[in-house]
Amino acid sequence: MRRLNRKKTLNLMKELDAFPKVPESYVETSASGGTVSLIAFTTIAFLTVMEFMVYRDTWMKYEYEVDKDFTSKLRINIDITVAMRCQYVGADVLDLAETMVASADGLIYEPVPFELTPQQKELQRMLQLIQSRLQEEHSLQDVIFKSAFKSASTALPPREENSLQSPDACRIHGHLYVNKVAGNFHITVGKAIPHPRGHAHLAALVSHESYNFSHRIDHLSFGELIPGIINPLDGTEKIASDHNQMFQYFITVVPTKLHTYKISAETHQFSVTERERVINHAAGSHGVSGIFMKYDISSLMVTVTEEHMPFWQFLVRLCGIIGGIFSTTGILHGFGRFVAEIIFCRFRLGSYRSTSVPLPDGHTSNHLPLITDNSTH
């Protein structure tokens, strides 16, 4: 009884077979079919490898929402070298809430030579080359996001201790915590002092001939410091053509949450517009000599997430490739054989052209002679 049920089940499964087998005696092979099969298998192998490379790759997804965090502090990471002695310059931040953040809260003034060492120059040239490529190809930013914490640090290598150059410049580096509102970070002549109506700088004791705001921005970023991330002003170098010169940077800061397979951090992207001019009160160009970075915080927040193709989607695409190529090559091969048979059939009909056969009464017959068994002998 059990064997009978098994046989019925087996017969039922045979009836449900959607892939019936053709006996080998009914299968006809040809050289053209083998050639098309070889081309199809090669194409399938090539596209399968390419699809697997796409499956292994990742991409960045950007989502936008309103930034609702107004109470937290904003961190500014600074590493700027000014071609003036440290006792002549001062740096601080003044925001729209009239809150002054002095440089003593987190910045270090370090006397250094303004001229870079050969190793430092090489890194600066590399940063400038990357910046020029980023301005032309914005998609490279995704590569930088994915390589964060994996690539080499963008900080300048340390200077050799046996350097014979005298320190003629001041490196201002460190970080400051400011309110999350628009503000102005500036470096100008004299140390900053509090003032009831804002703030002031003690610049009266510094002669105008010693003014030189040629500077190099080795690093400027907002938010959490992430090694490997290259910011728009990294590697910037400006040479002043006049003693009384103002350099202005107008910065728009966008809060950014970065989620990749390597890191998860809260940082800030920013765009910048540059302007420089010579201060000449007689010509109507008013202002204060120095370096001014006016930043504004965007109300939108960007969430950047690294995504990967699901495995089921990879299988569906792979099945589509295999089935599509087999179907397409089969159709093309069948159409090619159909055209070839039509052409060869016409050639065969043309080979049996009509011949004239003389008759006893002097007439001719254009019909083809019958082929009999006696004529074959």
CSV table of C-alpha atoms in Angstrom, one decimal:
chain,number,residue,atom,x,y,z
A,1,MET,CA,0.0,0.0,0.0
A,2,ARG,CA,2.8,2.3,0.9
A,3,ARG,CA,4.6,1.5,-2.4
A,4,LEU,CA,1.4,2.3,-4.3
A,5,ASN,CA,1.0,5.7,-2.7
A,6,ARG,CA,4.7,6.5,-3.4
A,7,LYS,CA,4.1,5.5,-7.1
A,8,LYS,CA,1.1,7.8,-7.3
A,9,THR,CA,3.0,10.6,-5.8
A,10,LEU,CA,5.9,10.1,-8.2
A,11,ASN,CA,3.5,10.1,-11.2
A,12,LEU,CA,1.8,13.2,-9.9
A,13,MET,CA,5.3,14.9,-9.6
A,14,LYS,CA,6.1,13.9,-13.2
A,15,GLU,CA,2.8,15.5,-14.4
A,16,LEU,CA,3.8,18.7,-12.7
A,17,ASP,CA,7.2,18.8,-14.4
A,18,ALA,CA,7.6,22.2,-16.1
A,19,PHE,CA,11.0,21.2,-17.6
A,20,PRO,CA,10.3,18.1,-19.8
A,21,LYS,CA,13.3,16.3,-21.0
A,22,VAL,CA,13.8,15.8,-24.8
A,23,PRO,CA,15.3,12.5,-25.9
A,24,GLU,CA,18.8,12.7,-27.2
A,25,SER,CA,17.8,11.2,-30.5
A,26,TYR,CA,15.6,14.2,-31.1
A,27,VAL,CA,18.3,16.7,-30.4
A,28,GLU,CA,20.1,18.2,-33.4
A,29,THR,CA,23.4,20.0,-32.9
A,30,SER,CA,25.1,22.4,-35.3
A,31,ALA,CA,28.3,24.4,-35.6
A,32,SER,CA,26.3,27.7,-35.6
A,33,GLY,CA,24.5,26.6,-32.4
A,34,GLY,CA,27.7,25.8,-30.7
A,35,THR,CA,29.2,29.1,-31.6
A,36,VAL,CA,26.2,31.0,-30.3
A,37,SER,CA,26.3,28.9,-27.1
A,38,LEU,CA,30.0,29.8,-26.6
A,39,ILE,CA,29.2,33.5,-27.1
A,40,ALA,CA,26.3,33.2,-24.6
A,41,PHE,CA,28.3,31.5,-21.9
A,42,THR,CA,31.2,34.0,-22.3
A,43,THR,CA,28.8,36.9,-22.0
A,44,ILE,CA,27.1,35.4,-19.0
A,45,ALA,CA,30.4,34.9,-17.2
A,46,PHE,CA,31.5,38.5,-18.0
A,47,LEU,CA,28.2,40.1,-16.8
A,48,THR,CA,28.2,37.8,-13.7
A,49,VAL,CA,31.6,39.1,-12.7
A,50,MET,CA,30.6,42.7,-13.3
A,51,GLU,CA,27.3,42.2,-11.3
A,52,PHE,CA,29.3,40.7,-8.5
A,53,MET,CA,31.5,43.8,-8.4
A,54,VAL,CA,28.4,46.0,-8.3
A,55,TYR,CA,27.1,43.9,-5.4
A,56,ARG,CA,30.3,44.3,-3.4
A,57,ASP,CA,30.3,48.1,-3.9
A,58,THR,CA,28.4,50.5,-1.7
A,59,TRP,CA,26.9,54.0,-2.2
A,60,MET,CA,26.0,56.9,-0.1
A,61,LYS,CA,22.4,57.9,0.5
A,62,TYR,CA,21.5,61.5,1.4
A,63,GLU,CA,18.5,62.4,3.5
A,64,TYR,CA,17.5,65.9,4.6
A,65,GLU,CA,15.5,67.0,7.6
A,66,VAL,CA,15.2,70.1,9.8
A,67,ASP,CA,17.9,70.5,12.5
A,68,LYS,CA,16.0,70.7,15.8
A,69,ASP,CA,19.1,70.9,18.0
A,70,PHE,CA,19.6,74.5,19.0
A,71,THR,CA,21.1,74.1,22.5
A,72,SER,CA,24.3,72.2,21.9
A,73,LYS,CA,27.7,73.8,21.3
A,74,LEU,CA,29.4,73.9,18.0
A,75,ARG,CA,33.1,72.8,17.9
A,76,ILE,CA,35.5,74.7,15.6
A,77,ASN,CA,38.8,72.9,14.8
A,78,ILE,CA,41.5,75.4,13.7
A,79,ASP,CA,45.0,75.1,12.4
A,80,ILE,CA,46.1,78.3,10.8
A,81,THR,CA,49.6,79.8,10.3
A,82,VAL,CA,49.9,83.6,10.0
A,83,ALA,CA,53.1,85.3,8.8
A,84,MET,CA,53.4,87.5,11.9
A,85,ARG,CA,54.9,87.0,15.3
A,86,CYS,CA,52.5,85.6,18.0
A,87,GLN,CA,52.7,88.7,20.2
A,88,TYR,CA,51.3,90.8,17.3
A,89,VAL,CA,48.1,88.8,16.5
A,90,GLY,CA,45.0,87.7,18.4
A,91,ALA,CA,42.2,85.4,17.5
A,92,ASP,CA,38.7,85.1,18.9
A,93,VAL,CA,35.0,84.5,18.0
A,94,LEU,CA,32.1,86.9,18.2
A,95,ASP,CA,28.6,85.5,17.4
A,96,LEU,CA,25.3,87.2,16.8
A,97,ALA,CA,24.3,86.8,20.4
A,98,GLU,CA,27.2,89.2,21.3
A,99,THR,CA,29.0,86.3,23.0
A,100,MET,CA,32.7,86.5,22.8
A,101,VAL,CA,34.9,83.4,22.9
A,102,ALA,CA,38.5,84.2,23.4
A,103,SER,CA,41.3,82.1,21.9
A,104,ALA,CA,42.6,81.4,25.4
A,105,ASP,CA,39.7,79.0,25.8
A,106,GLY,CA,41.3,76.4,23.5
A,107,LEU,CA,43.8,77.8,21.0
A,108,ILE,CA,47.6,77.5,21.2
A,109,TYR,CA,49.9,80.1,19.8
A,110,GLU,CA,53.1,78.4,18.5
A,111,PRO,CA,56.0,80.4,17.0
A,112,VAL,CA,57.1,78.6,13.7
A,113,PRO,CA,58.8,79.4,10.4
A,114,PHE,CA,56.3,80.3,7.7
A,115,GLU,CA,58.2,78.4,5.1
A,116,LEU,CA,57.3,74.7,4.9
A,117,THR,CA,59.7,71.8,4.8
A,118,PRO,CA,59.9,69.7,1.6
A,119,GLN,CA,57.8,66.9,3.2
A,120,GLN,CA,55.2,69.4,4.3
A,121,LYS,CA,55.1,71.1,0.9
A,122,GLU,CA,54.5,67.7,-0.7
A,123,LEU,CA,51.4,67.1,1.5
A,124,GLN,CA,50.1,70.6,0.8
A,125,ARG,CA,50.4,70.1,-3.0
A,126,MET,CA,48.5,66.8,-2.6
A,127,LEU,CA,45.7,68.6,-0.6
A,128,GLN,CA,45.5,71.4,-3.2
A,129,LEU,CA,45.3,68.8,-6.0
A,130,ILE,CA,42.5,66.9,-4.2
A,131,GLN,CA,40.6,70.2,-3.6
A,132,SER,CA,40.8,71.0,-7.4
A,133,ARG,CA,39.4,67.5,-8.2
A,134,LEU,CA,36.6,67.8,-5.7
A,135,GLN,CA,35.5,71.1,-7.3
A,136,GLU,CA,35.2,69.4,-10.6
A,137,GLU,CA,34.0,65.9,-9.6
A,138,HIS,CA,31.6,66.2,-6.6
A,139,SER,CA,31.1,62.4,-6.5
A,140,LEU,CA,34.6,62.0,-5.0
A,141,GLN,CA,33.1,63.2,-1.7
A,142,ASP,CA,31.4,59.9,-1.3
A,143,VAL,CA,34.8,58.1,-1.7
A,144,ILE,CA,36.2,60.4,1.1
A,145,PHE,CA,33.2,59.6,3.4
A,146,LYS,CA,33.7,55.9,2.9
A,147,SER,CA,37.5,56.1,3.5
A,148,ALA,CA,37.2,58.1,6.8
A,149,PHE,CA,39.3,56.7,9.6
A,150,LYS,CA,41.0,54.4,7.0
A,151,SER,CA,43.0,56.8,5.0
A,152,ALA,CA,46.1,58.7,6.2
A,153,SER,CA,45.7,61.8,8.4
A,154,THR,CA,45.5,65.1,6.6
A,155,ALA,CA,47.5,66.9,9.3
A,156,LEU,CA,50.9,68.3,8.3
A,157,PRO,CA,53.9,66.1,9.3
A,158,PRO,CA,55.9,67.5,12.2
A,159,ARG,CA,58.8,69.8,11.4
A,160,GLU,CA,62.4,68.7,11.9
A,161,GLU,CA,63.7,69.9,15.3
A,162,ASN,CA,67.1,70.8,13.8
A,163,SER,CA,65.6,73.3,11.4
A,164,LEU,CA,67.8,76.4,11.0
A,165,GLN,CA,64.9,78.7,10.1
A,166,SER,CA,64.0,81.3,12.7
A,167,PRO,CA,60.3,81.4,13.8
A,168,ASP,CA,58.9,84.3,11.8
A,169,ALA,CA,55.2,83.2,11.9
A,170,CYS,CA,52.6,82.1,14.4
A,171,ARG,CA,50.7,78.8,14.2
A,172,ILE,CA,47.3,79.1,15.9
A,173,HIS,CA,45.8,75.7,16.4
A,174,GLY,CA,43.3,73.9,18.7
A,175,HIS,CA,39.6,74.1,19.0
A,176,LEU,CA,36.8,76.3,20.3
A,177,TYR,CA,33.2,75.7,21.5
A,178,VAL,CA,30.8,78.3,20.3
A,179,ASN,CA,27.0,78.8,20.3
A,180,LYS,CA,25.1,77.3,17.4
A,181,VAL,CA,24.4,80.6,15.8
A,182,ALA,CA,26.1,82.7,13.1
A,183,GLY,CA,29.4,84.1,14.2
A,184,ASN,CA,32.7,85.6,13.1
A,185,PHE,CA,36.1,83.9,13.8
A,186,HIS,CA,38.8,86.4,13.1
A,187,ILE,CA,42.6,86.8,13.4
A,188,THR,CA,43.7,90.4,13.5
A,189,VAL,CA,46.4,92.7,15.0
A,190,GLY,CA,46.6,92.8,18.8
A,191,LYS,CA,45.2,90.6,21.5
A,192,ALA,CA,41.5,90.7,22.1
A,193,ILE,CA,40.1,92.4,25.2
A,194,PRO,CA,36.4,92.4,26.5
A,195,HIS,CA,34.4,95.5,25.8
A,196,PRO,CA,30.9,96.5,27.0
A,197,ARG,CA,29.8,97.1,23.4
A,198,GLY,CA,31.5,94.1,21.9
A,199,HIS,CA,35.3,93.6,21.9
A,200,ALA,CA,38.4,95.3,20.9
A,201,HIS,CA,42.0,94.5,19.9
A,202,LEU,CA,45.2,96.2,21.3
A,203,ALA,CA,46.7,97.2,17.9
A,204,ALA,CA,48.0,100.6,18.8
A,205,LEU,CA,51.4,99.3,19.8
A,206,VAL,CA,52.0,97.4,16.5
A,207,SER,CA,53.4,99.4,13.5
A,208,HIS,CA,51.8,99.1,10.1
A,209,GLU,CA,55.0,98.0,8.5
A,210,SER,CA,54.9,94.8,10.5
A,211,TYR,CA,51.4,93.9,9.2
A,212,ASN,CA,51.5,90.7,7.1
A,213,PHE,CA,48.4,88.6,7.0
A,214,SER,CA,49.8,86.1,4.5
A,215,HIS,CA,48.5,82.8,5.9
A,216,ARG,CA,48.1,79.1,5.4
A,217,ILE,CA,45.0,77.1,6.5
A,218,ASP,CA,46.3,73.6,7.3
A,219,HIS,CA,42.9,72.6,8.7
A,220,LEU,CA,39.5,74.1,9.4
A,221,SER,CA,36.5,72.0,10.3
A,222,PHE,CA,33.3,72.1,12.3
A,223,GLY,CA,32.0,69.4,14.6
A,224,GLU,CA,33.7,66.2,15.5
A,225,LEU,CA,37.2,65.8,14.2
A,226,ILE,CA,37.3,62.9,11.8
A,227,PRO,CA,40.7,61.8,10.4
A,228,GLY,CA,40.7,61.3,6.6
A,229,ILE,CA,38.0,63.9,5.9
A,230,ILE,CA,39.2,66.7,3.6
A,231,ASN,CA,37.5,70.0,4.2
A,232,PRO,CA,37.1,72.8,1.6
A,233,LEU,CA,39.8,75.1,3.1
A,234,ASP,CA,42.4,72.5,3.9
A,235,GLY,CA,45.7,73.3,2.2
A,236,THR,CA,44.7,76.9,1.3
A,237,GLU,CA,47.6,79.4,1.1
A,238,LYS,CA,47.2,83.2,0.6
A,239,ILE,CA,50.0,85.7,0.2
A,240,ALA,CA,49.3,89.3,1.1
A,241,SER,CA,50.2,91.9,-1.5
A,242,ASP,CA,49.9,94.8,0.9
A,243,HIS,CA,50.4,95.4,4.6
A,244,ASN,CA,46.8,96.6,5.1
A,245,GLN,CA,44.9,93.6,3.6
A,246,MET,CA,41.7,91.9,4.6
A,247,PHE,CA,41.0,88.3,3.8
A,248,GLN,CA,37.3,87.2,4.1
A,249,TYR,CA,35.8,83.7,4.1
A,250,PHE,CA,32.0,83.4,4.0
A,251,ILE,CA,31.1,79.9,5.2
A,252,THR,CA,27.8,78.1,5.3
A,253,VAL,CA,27.9,75.2,7.7
A,254,VAL,CA,25.5,72.2,7.3
A,255,PRO,CA,25.1,69.7,10.2
A,256,THR,CA,25.8,66.2,9.0
A,257,LYS,CA,25.3,62.8,10.5
A,258,LEU,CA,27.6,60.2,8.9
A,259,HIS,CA,26.8,56.5,9.1
A,260,THR,CA,29.1,54.1,7.3
A,261,TYR,CA,30.2,50.5,7.9
A,262,LYS,CA,33.3,51.9,9.6
A,263,ILE,CA,32.2,54.9,11.6
A,264,SER,CA,29.1,56.7,13.0
A,265,ALA,CA,29.7,60.3,13.8
A,266,GLU,CA,28.1,63.8,13.9
A,267,THR,CA,30.1,66.3,11.9
A,268,HIS,CA,29.5,69.3,9.7
A,269,GLN,CA,30.1,70.0,6.0
A,270,PHE,CA,30.5,73.5,4.8
A,271,SER,CA,30.8,75.6,1.6
A,272,VAL,CA,32.9,78.7,1.4
A,273,THR,CA,33.2,81.9,-0.7
A,274,GLU,CA,36.4,83.9,-0.6
A,275,ARG,CA,37.2,87.6,-0.9
A,276,GLU,CA,40.2,89.7,-0.4
A,277,ARG,CA,40.9,93.5,-0.6
A,278,VAL,CA,43.3,96.1,0.4
A,279,ILE,CA,42.2,98.5,3.2
A,280,ASN,CA,42.5,102.1,1.9
A,281,HIS,CA,40.3,104.6,3.7
A,282,ALA,CA,41.1,107.4,1.3
A,283,ALA,CA,39.8,105.3,-1.6
A,284,GLY,CA,36.6,104.3,0.3
A,285,SER,CA,37.8,100.7,1.1
A,286,HIS,CA,37.1,100.6,4.9
A,287,GLY,CA,37.6,97.8,7.4
A,288,VAL,CA,40.2,96.2,9.5
A,289,SER,CA,43.2,94.3,8.3
A,290,GLY,CA,43.2,90.6,9.2
A,291,ILE,CA,41.6,87.2,8.4
A,292,PHE,CA,37.8,87.0,8.9
A,293,MET,CA,35.8,83.8,8.7
A,294,LYS,CA,32.1,84.6,8.9
A,295,TYR,CA,30.1,81.4,9.3
A,296,ASP,CA,26.3,80.7,9.3
A,297,ILE,CA,24.6,77.6,10.4
A,298,SER,CA,22.1,76.0,8.0
A,299,SER,CA,18.7,75.0,9.4
A,300,LEU,CA,18.8,71.7,7.5
A,301,MET,CA,20.6,68.6,8.6
A,302,VAL,CA,21.9,66.0,6.2
A,303,THR,CA,22.1,62.3,7.1
A,304,VAL,CA,24.6,60.4,5.0
A,305,THR,CA,24.2,56.6,5.1
A,306,GLU,CA,26.3,54.0,3.4
A,307,GLU,CA,24.1,51.4,1.8
A,308,HIS,CA,24.7,48.0,0.2
A,309,MET,CA,22.7,45.9,-2.4
A,310,PRO,CA,20.6,43.2,-0.7
A,311,PHE,CA,21.6,39.6,-1.5
A,312,TRP,CA,18.1,38.8,-2.8
A,313,GLN,CA,18.3,41.7,-5.2
A,314,PHE,CA,21.7,40.4,-6.4
A,315,LEU,CA,20.1,36.9,-7.1
A,316,VAL,CA,17.2,38.4,-9.0
A,317,ARG,CA,19.5,40.5,-11.2
A,318,LEU,CA,21.7,37.5,-11.8
A,319,CYS,CA,18.8,35.3,-12.8
A,320,GLY,CA,17.6,38.1,-15.1
A,321,ILE,CA,21.1,38.2,-16.8
A,322,ILE,CA,21.2,34.5,-17.3
A,323,GLY,CA,17.7,34.0,-18.5
A,324,GLY,CA,17.8,37.2,-20.7
A,325,ILE,CA,21.0,36.2,-22.5
A,326,PHE,CA,19.7,32.6,-23.1
A,327,SER,CA,16.4,33.9,-24.5
A,328,THR,CA,18.0,36.7,-26.6
A,329,THR,CA,20.7,34.4,-28.1
A,330,GLY,CA,18.1,31.8,-28.8
A,331,ILE,CA,15.9,34.2,-30.7
A,332,LEU,CA,18.8,35.7,-32.6
A,333,HIS,CA,20.0,32.2,-33.5
A,334,GLY,CA,16.6,31.1,-34.7
A,335,PHE,CA,16.2,34.3,-36.8
A,336,GLY,CA,19.6,33.8,-38.3
A,337,ARG,CA,18.8,30.2,-39.3
A,338,PHE,CA,15.5,31.3,-40.8
A,339,VAL,CA,17.2,33.9,-42.9
A,340,ALA,CA,20.0,31.5,-44.0
A,341,GLU,CA,17.4,28.9,-45.0
A,342,ILE,CA,15.5,31.4,-47.2
A,343,ILE,CA,18.8,32.5,-48.9
A,344,PHE,CA,20.0,28.9,-49.5
A,345,CYS,CA,16.6,27.8,-50.7
A,346,ARG,CA,16.7,30.5,-53.4
A,347,PHE,CA,20.1,29.3,-54.5
A,348,ARG,CA,18.9,25.7,-54.8
A,349,LEU,CA,15.9,26.7,-56.9
A,350,GLY,CA,18.1,28.7,-59.2
A,351,SER,CA,20.3,25.7,-59.8
A,352,TYR,CA,17.4,23.8,-61.5
A,353,ARG,CA,16.9,26.2,-64.4
A,354,SER,CA,14.5,25.1,-67.2
A,355,THR,CA,16.1,23.3,-70.3
A,356,SER,CA,14.7,23.0,-73.9
A,357,VAL,CA,13.9,19.4,-75.0
A,358,PRO,CA,13.3,18.9,-78.9
A,359,LEU,CA,10.2,16.9,-79.9
A,360,PRO,CA,9.7,14.8,-83.0
A,361,ASP,CA,7.2,17.3,-84.6
A,362,GLY,CA,9.8,20.1,-84.4
A,363,HIS,CA,8.5,21.7,-81.3
A,364,THR,CA,10.4,22.2,-78.1
A,365,SER,CA,9.3,21.5,-74.5
A,366,ASN,CA,10.5,23.8,-71.7
A,367,HIS,CA,9.5,21.3,-69.0
A,368,LEU,CA,12.1,19.6,-66.9
A,369,PRO,CA,12.6,16.0,-68.0
A,370,LEU,CA,11.3,13.3,-65.7
A,371,ILE,CA,13.9,11.4,-63.9
A,372,THR,CA,13.2,7.7,-64.1
A,373,ASP,CA,15.0,4.6,-62.8
A,374,ASN,CA,16.3,3.9,-66.3
A,375,SER,CA,17.9,7.3,-66.6
A,376,THR,CA,19.9,6.9,-63.5
A,377,HIS,CA,21.7,3.9,-64.9
